[in-house]
Amino acid sequence: MREAVLGLFGGTFDPVHYGHLRLAEEARVKLGLEQVLWLPSGRPAHRDAPACAAQHRLEMVRLAIEGNPGFALDAAEVQAAAPSYTVTSLERLRSLHGPTKPLVLLLGADAFAGLSAWHRWQELFALAHLAVASRPGHPIEPRLLPTALEHEFRARLAQEPEALDQAPAGEILPFTITSLDISATSIRKALDTNASARYLLPDPVLDYIARHRLYH
Ligand code: ATP
């Protein structure tokens, strides 16, 4: 019997919003994942320091995914003292789940386009599949990718979600999700200027932000 595919969803989640939640939920259903494991980053190595502390970002994800048995939270990157790299998290999860377990890293199209700047990025394909979700303003166009990434994309392109459970790693599957032009950046801006961010992210997350006076 083939092993069920586990989804892995990393991000800064600064803060988590409905764009993230729909990506994870639609991936879970459309790609037939047993679960989506959320991996809030600790101190990210490849981008600016997040606006708010890792512990707060972790708590906000906890509140956002509460009540969805298809979602789980992995706090390891937040609890680690060293900067987070996706490749080291995937190595940890690969040794936890064994060499045959299909793992799929979920990414938005903007994150995928920047993949070749990530630490040891070419090793990611030996550790997990990649599923690339559509995101408004970020078309998945192979010829717009950096050459080395374009090459990997063309060589690894999968047509169907069924490709994911036939190998533990190595395929790249683009998939479309409901277009939600929401970003954490625009939410932080709204909060900083006392504009309303309501209905862009779950109310319990917004309440947490207000209670802890984040993003001001
Ligand atoms: P920021 O505005 O701070 O860059 P963000 O909203 O892009 O943040 P991240 O935590 O950086 O959020 O994103 C985590 C993952 O979710 C990335 O792979 C990103 O591409 C994806 N993602 C975020 N928002 C959306 C969205 N609205 N639609 C599709 N994918 C998204």
mmCIF file of C-alpha atoms and ligand atoms in Angstrom:
data_model
loop_
_atom_site.group_PDB
_atom_site.id
_atom_site.type_symbol
_atom_site.label_atom_id
_atom_site.label_comp_id
_atom_site.label_asym_id
_atom_site.label_seq_id
_atom_site.Cartn_x
_atom_site.Cartn_y
_atom_site.Cartn_z
ATOM 1 C CA MET A 1 0.000 0.000 0.000
ATOM 2 C CA ARG A 2 1.243 3.486 -0.854
ATOM 3 C CA GLU A 3 2.008 5.813 2.042
ATOM 4 C CA ALA A 4 -0.153 8.923 2.528
ATOM 5 C CA VAL A 5 1.392 12.237 1.515
ATOM 6 C CA LEU A 6 2.240 14.714 4.272
ATOM 7 C CA GLY A 7 2.140 18.451 3.448
ATOM 8 C CA LEU A 8 4.665 20.849 4.979
ATOM 9 C CA PHE A 9 3.900 24.560 4.972
ATOM 10 C CA GLY A 10 6.635 26.952 6.057
ATOM 11 C CA GLY A 11 6.453 30.715 6.315
ATOM 12 C CA THR A 12 7.056 33.683 8.542
ATOM 13 C CA PHE A 13 3.305 34.076 9.108
ATOM 14 C CA ASP A 14 3.864 37.636 10.263
ATOM 15 C CA PRO A 15 0.877 37.511 10.767
ATOM 16 C CA VAL A 16 -0.933 34.423 9.443
ATOM 17 C CA HIS A 17 -3.882 35.341 7.170
ATOM 18 C CA TYR A 18 -6.632 33.817 5.014
ATOM 19 C CA GLY A 19 -4.279 33.594 1.994
ATOM 20 C CA HIS A 20 -2.188 31.108 4.007
ATOM 21 C CA LEU A 21 -5.205 29.248 5.349
ATOM 22 C CA ARG A 22 -6.794 28.774 1.923
ATOM 23 C CA LEU A 23 -3.473 27.638 0.447
ATOM 24 C CA ALA A 24 -3.098 24.964 3.142
ATOM 25 C CA GLU A 25 -6.751 23.873 3.022
ATOM 26 C CA GLU A 26 -6.945 23.699 -0.775
ATOM 27 C CA ALA A 27 -3.626 21.834 -0.900
ATOM 28 C CA ARG A 28 -4.906 19.364 1.689
ATOM 29 C CA VAL A 29 -8.036 18.630 -0.310
ATOM 30 C CA LYS A 30 -6.788 18.915 -3.913
ATOM 31 C CA LEU A 31 -3.528 17.069 -3.357
ATOM 32 C CA GLY A 32 -5.139 14.457 -1.073
ATOM 33 C CA LEU A 33 -2.781 15.136 1.845
ATOM 34 C CA GLU A 34 -3.186 13.274 5.128
ATOM 35 C CA GLN A 35 -2.334 16.470 6.984
ATOM 36 C CA VAL A 36 -0.644 19.847 6.570
ATOM 37 C CA LEU A 37 2.089 20.510 9.096
ATOM 38 C CA TRP A 38 2.623 24.244 9.628
ATOM 39 C CA LEU A 39 6.228 25.314 10.198
ATOM 40 C CA PRO A 40 6.505 28.921 11.374
ATOM 41 C CA SER A 41 10.071 30.094 10.844
ATOM 42 C CA GLY A 42 12.291 31.081 13.714
ATOM 43 C CA ARG A 43 14.928 33.546 12.684
ATOM 44 C CA PRO A 44 14.769 33.326 8.878
ATOM 45 C CA ALA A 45 18.127 33.375 7.144
ATOM 46 C CA HIS A 46 17.062 34.442 3.660
ATOM 47 C CA ARG A 47 14.938 37.513 4.385
ATOM 48 C CA ASP A 48 14.601 40.493 6.722
ATOM 49 C CA ALA A 49 13.867 39.858 10.387
ATOM 50 C CA PRO A 50 10.108 39.437 10.929
ATOM 51 C CA ALA A 51 8.218 42.368 12.457
ATOM 52 C CA CYS A 52 7.168 40.307 15.429
ATOM 53 C CA ALA A 53 8.771 37.701 17.689
ATOM 54 C CA ALA A 54 8.740 34.051 16.697
ATOM 55 C CA GLN A 55 6.749 33.060 19.787
ATOM 56 C CA HIS A 56 3.933 35.465 18.838
ATOM 57 C CA ARG A 57 3.914 34.230 15.235
ATOM 58 C CA LEU A 58 3.708 30.660 16.505
ATOM 59 C CA GLU A 59 0.798 31.485 18.836
ATOM 60 C CA MET A 60 -1.066 33.236 16.011
ATOM 61 C CA VAL A 61 -0.725 30.163 13.777
ATOM 62 C CA ARG A 62 -1.918 28.004 16.685
ATOM 63 C CA LEU A 63 -5.054 30.150 16.996
ATOM 64 C CA ALA A 64 -5.636 30.241 13.225
ATOM 65 C CA ILE A 65 -5.511 26.457 12.684
ATOM 66 C CA GLU A 66 -7.280 25.447 15.898
ATOM 67 C CA GLY A 67 -10.207 23.123 15.237
ATOM 68 C CA ASN A 68 -8.974 21.836 11.860
ATOM 69 C CA PRO A 69 -7.879 18.209 12.355
ATOM 70 C CA GLY A 70 -6.235 18.352 8.909
ATOM 71 C CA PHE A 71 -3.723 20.873 10.234
ATOM 72 C CA ALA A 72 -0.932 20.488 12.805
ATOM 73 C CA LEU A 73 1.754 22.768 14.150
ATOM 74 C CA ASP A 74 5.506 22.183 14.299
ATOM 75 C CA ALA A 75 7.250 24.525 16.731
ATOM 76 C CA ALA A 76 10.795 23.254 16.160
ATOM 77 C CA GLU A 77 12.048 26.182 14.070
ATOM 78 C CA VAL A 78 10.677 28.708 16.563
ATOM 79 C CA GLN A 79 12.273 26.877 19.466
ATOM 80 C CA ALA A 80 15.662 26.476 17.754
ATOM 81 C CA ALA A 81 18.380 28.951 18.645
ATOM 82 C CA ALA A 82 19.969 28.854 15.177
ATOM 83 C CA PRO A 83 18.490 30.592 12.106
ATOM 84 C CA SER A 84 15.911 28.537 10.219
ATOM 85 C CA TYR A 85 16.638 26.951 6.903
ATOM 86 C CA THR A 86 13.958 24.996 5.098
ATOM 87 C CA VAL A 87 16.517 22.376 4.090
ATOM 88 C CA THR A 88 17.425 21.581 7.707
ATOM 89 C CA SER A 89 13.756 21.315 8.686
ATOM 90 C CA LEU A 90 13.172 18.940 5.789
ATOM 91 C CA GLU A 91 16.173 16.843 6.844
ATOM 92 C CA ARG A 92 14.723 16.601 10.347
ATOM 93 C CA LEU A 93 11.260 15.641 9.075
ATOM 94 C CA ARG A 94 12.702 13.183 6.569
ATOM 95 C CA SER A 95 14.585 11.317 9.301
ATOM 96 C CA LEU A 96 11.487 11.388 11.510
ATOM 97 C CA HIS A 97 9.206 9.909 8.832
ATOM 98 C CA GLY A 98 11.700 7.611 7.093
ATOM 99 C CA PRO A 99 13.027 7.446 3.534
ATOM 100 C CA THR A 100 9.843 6.246 1.789
ATOM 101 C CA LYS A 101 7.281 8.677 3.195
ATOM 102 C CA PRO A 102 6.056 11.133 0.520
ATOM 103 C CA LEU A 103 6.546 14.677 1.789
ATOM 104 C CA VAL A 104 5.436 17.780 -0.095
ATOM 105 C CA LEU A 105 6.588 21.290 0.650
ATOM 106 C CA LEU A 106 3.828 23.830 -0.063
ATOM 107 C CA LEU A 107 4.855 27.190 -1.488
ATOM 108 C CA GLY A 108 3.188 30.197 -3.064
ATOM 109 C CA ALA A 109 4.326 31.146 -6.573
ATOM 110 C CA ASP A 110 6.302 34.164 -5.280
ATOM 111 C CA ALA A 111 8.243 32.016 -2.819
ATOM 112 C CA PHE A 112 8.945 29.430 -5.516
ATOM 113 C CA ALA A 113 10.292 32.102 -7.884
ATOM 114 C CA GLY A 114 12.867 33.010 -5.214
ATOM 115 C CA LEU A 115 13.813 29.420 -4.377
ATOM 116 C CA SER A 116 17.259 29.445 -5.996
ATOM 117 C CA ALA A 117 18.392 32.020 -3.421
ATOM 118 C CA TRP A 118 17.651 29.606 -0.548
ATOM 119 C CA HIS A 119 20.369 27.813 1.404
ATOM 120 C CA ARG A 120 21.260 24.456 -0.298
ATOM 121 C CA TRP A 121 18.152 24.809 -2.464
ATOM 122 C CA GLN A 122 19.045 22.031 -4.882
ATOM 123 C CA GLU A 123 19.015 19.530 -2.009
ATOM 124 C CA LEU A 124 15.339 20.266 -1.324
ATOM 125 C CA PHE A 125 14.264 18.072 -4.262
ATOM 126 C CA ALA A 126 15.863 14.972 -2.730
ATOM 127 C CA LEU A 127 13.986 15.595 0.527
ATOM 128 C CA ALA A 128 10.444 16.487 -0.603
ATOM 129 C CA HIS A 129 8.164 17.225 -3.525
ATOM 130 C CA LEU A 130 7.222 20.857 -4.088
ATOM 131 C CA ALA A 131 3.652 22.009 -4.713
ATOM 132 C CA VAL A 132 3.434 25.575 -5.972
ATOM 133 C CA ALA A 133 0.171 27.442 -5.373
ATOM 134 C CA SER A 134 -1.052 30.246 -7.615
ATOM 135 C CA ARG A 135 -0.863 33.713 -6.084
ATOM 136 C CA PRO A 136 -2.307 36.944 -7.561
ATOM 137 C CA GLY A 137 0.397 38.984 -9.276
ATOM 138 C CA HIS A 138 2.859 36.068 -9.393
ATOM 139 C CA PRO A 139 2.288 33.957 -12.514
ATOM 140 C CA ILE A 140 4.126 30.632 -12.649
ATOM 141 C CA GLU A 141 6.053 31.258 -15.880
ATOM 142 C CA PRO A 142 9.071 28.985 -16.395
ATOM 143 C CA ARG A 143 10.858 31.463 -18.667
ATOM 144 C CA LEU A 144 10.710 34.143 -15.948
ATOM 145 C CA LEU A 145 12.555 31.919 -13.457
ATOM 146 C CA PRO A 146 16.329 32.056 -12.897
ATOM 147 C CA THR A 147 17.959 29.614 -15.341
ATOM 148 C CA ALA A 148 18.943 26.905 -12.835
ATOM 149 C CA LEU A 149 15.462 26.931 -11.301
ATOM 150 C CA GLU A 150 13.774 26.936 -14.724
ATOM 151 C CA HIS A 151 15.805 23.845 -15.553
ATOM 152 C CA GLU A 152 14.680 22.035 -12.377
ATOM 153 C CA PHE A 153 11.088 23.128 -12.955
ATOM 154 C CA ARG A 154 10.951 21.771 -16.503
ATOM 155 C CA ALA A 155 12.701 18.514 -15.551
ATOM 156 C CA ARG A 156 10.548 17.838 -12.493
ATOM 157 C CA LEU A 157 7.145 19.143 -13.593
ATOM 158 C CA ALA A 158 4.294 16.838 -12.533
ATOM 159 C CA GLN A 159 0.899 17.001 -14.219
ATOM 160 C CA GLU A 160 -1.264 15.315 -11.588
ATOM 161 C CA PRO A 161 -1.453 15.162 -7.772
ATOM 162 C CA GLU A 162 -1.260 11.361 -8.120
ATOM 163 C CA ALA A 163 2.451 11.795 -8.966
ATOM 164 C CA LEU A 164 3.088 12.783 -5.349
ATOM 165 C CA ASP A 165 2.417 9.410 -3.743
ATOM 166 C CA GLN A 166 4.483 7.494 -6.281
ATOM 167 C CA ALA A 167 7.816 8.708 -4.908
ATOM 168 C CA PRO A 168 8.969 10.202 -1.599
ATOM 169 C CA ALA A 169 10.337 13.403 -3.202
ATOM 170 C CA GLY A 170 11.476 15.149 -6.368
ATOM 171 C CA GLU A 171 8.379 16.303 -8.285
ATOM 172 C CA ILE A 172 7.171 19.886 -8.757
ATOM 173 C CA LEU A 173 3.397 20.277 -8.984
ATOM 174 C CA PRO A 174 1.807 23.668 -9.721
ATOM 175 C CA PHE A 175 -1.808 23.944 -8.509
ATOM 176 C CA THR A 176 -4.383 26.705 -8.503
ATOM 177 C CA ILE A 177 -6.157 28.005 -5.429
ATOM 178 C CA THR A 178 -8.812 30.653 -4.821
ATOM 179 C CA SER A 179 -7.180 33.999 -5.642
ATOM 180 C CA LEU A 180 -6.880 36.067 -2.481
ATOM 181 C CA ASP A 181 -4.728 39.140 -2.885
ATOM 182 C CA ILE A 182 -3.833 39.260 0.813
ATOM 183 C CA SER A 183 -0.302 39.682 2.134
ATOM 184 C CA ALA A 184 1.148 39.958 5.612
ATOM 185 C CA THR A 185 2.864 43.157 4.457
ATOM 186 C CA SER A 186 -0.456 44.860 3.631
ATOM 187 C CA ILE A 187 -1.948 43.663 6.932
ATOM 188 C CA ARG A 188 1.010 45.079 8.903
ATOM 189 C CA LYS A 189 0.589 48.393 7.065
ATOM 190 C CA ALA A 190 -3.121 48.503 7.827
ATOM 191 C CA LEU A 191 -2.533 47.761 11.514
ATOM 192 C CA ASP A 192 0.219 50.336 11.749
ATOM 193 C CA THR A 193 -2.057 53.053 10.375
ATOM 194 C CA ASN A 194 -5.105 51.972 12.401
ATOM 195 C CA ALA A 195 -6.908 50.936 9.228
ATOM 196 C CA SER A 196 -9.146 47.864 9.404
ATOM 197 C CA ALA A 197 -7.587 44.455 8.739
ATOM 198 C CA ARG A 198 -10.774 42.643 9.706
ATOM 199 C CA TYR A 199 -11.790 39.696 7.460
ATOM 200 C CA LEU A 200 -8.276 39.447 6.010
ATOM 201 C CA LEU A 201 -7.305 37.147 8.877
ATOM 202 C CA PRO A 202 -9.189 35.192 11.553
ATOM 203 C CA ASP A 203 -10.756 37.214 14.391
ATOM 204 C CA PRO A 204 -8.898 35.278 17.129
ATOM 205 C CA VAL A 205 -5.608 36.278 15.466
ATOM 206 C CA LEU A 206 -6.722 39.899 15.254
ATOM 207 C CA ASP A 207 -7.740 39.792 18.935
ATOM 208 C CA TYR A 208 -4.307 38.352 19.826
ATOM 209 C CA ILE A 209 -2.621 41.193 17.905
ATOM 210 C CA ALA A 210 -4.693 43.796 19.763
ATOM 211 C CA ARG A 211 -4.101 42.152 23.162
ATOM 212 C CA HIS A 212 -0.334 42.087 22.661
ATOM 213 C CA ARG A 213 -0.181 45.445 20.848
ATOM 214 C CA LEU A 214 1.670 43.962 17.880
ATOM 215 C CA TYR A 215 2.468 45.766 14.626
ATOM 216 C CA HIS A 216 2.281 49.332 15.933
HETATM 217 P P1 ATP B 1 4.991 39.119 3.501
HETATM 218 O O1 ATP B 1 3.957 40.042 2.928
HETATM 219 O O2 ATP B 1 5.493 39.503 4.865
HETATM 220 O O3 ATP B 1 6.098 38.774 2.522
HETATM 221 P P2 ATP B 1 3.311 36.774 2.994
HETATM 222 O O4 ATP B 1 1.913 37.245 3.091
HETATM 223 O O5 ATP B 1 3.893 36.517 1.618
HETATM 224 O O6 ATP B 1 4.255 37.730 3.827
HETATM 225 P P3 ATP B 1 4.709 34.485 4.145
HETATM 226 O O7 ATP B 1 4.657 34.063 5.564
HETATM 227 O O8 ATP B 1 5.958 35.084 3.625
HETATM 228 O O9 ATP B 1 3.460 35.477 3.896
HETATM 229 O O10 ATP B 1 4.215 33.316 3.211
HETATM 230 C C1 ATP B 1 4.260 31.941 3.518
HETATM 231 C C2 ATP B 1 3.874 31.202 2.252
HETATM 232 O O11 ATP B 1 2.520 31.498 1.889
HETATM 233 C C3 ATP B 1 4.724 31.568 1.028
HETATM 234 O O12 ATP B 1 5.004 30.376 0.313
HETATM 235 C C4 ATP B 1 3.810 32.481 0.229
HETATM 236 O O13 ATP B 1 4.089 32.405 -1.145
HETATM 237 C C5 ATP B 1 2.431 31.927 0.539
HETATM 238 N N1 ATP B 1 1.369 32.925 0.470
HETATM 239 C C6 ATP B 1 1.210 33.983 1.295
HETATM 240 N N2 ATP B 1 0.111 34.689 0.978
HETATM 241 C C7 ATP B 1 -0.459 34.068 -0.091
HETATM 242 C C8 ATP B 1 -1.622 34.335 -0.896
HETATM 243 N N3 ATP B 1 -2.407 35.382 -0.650
HETATM 244 N N4 ATP B 1 -1.889 33.471 -1.916
HETATM 245 C C9 ATP B 1 -1.072 32.404 -2.166
HETATM 246 N N5 ATP B 1 0.041 32.111 -1.449
HETATM 247 C C10 ATP B 1 0.353 32.922 -0.421
#
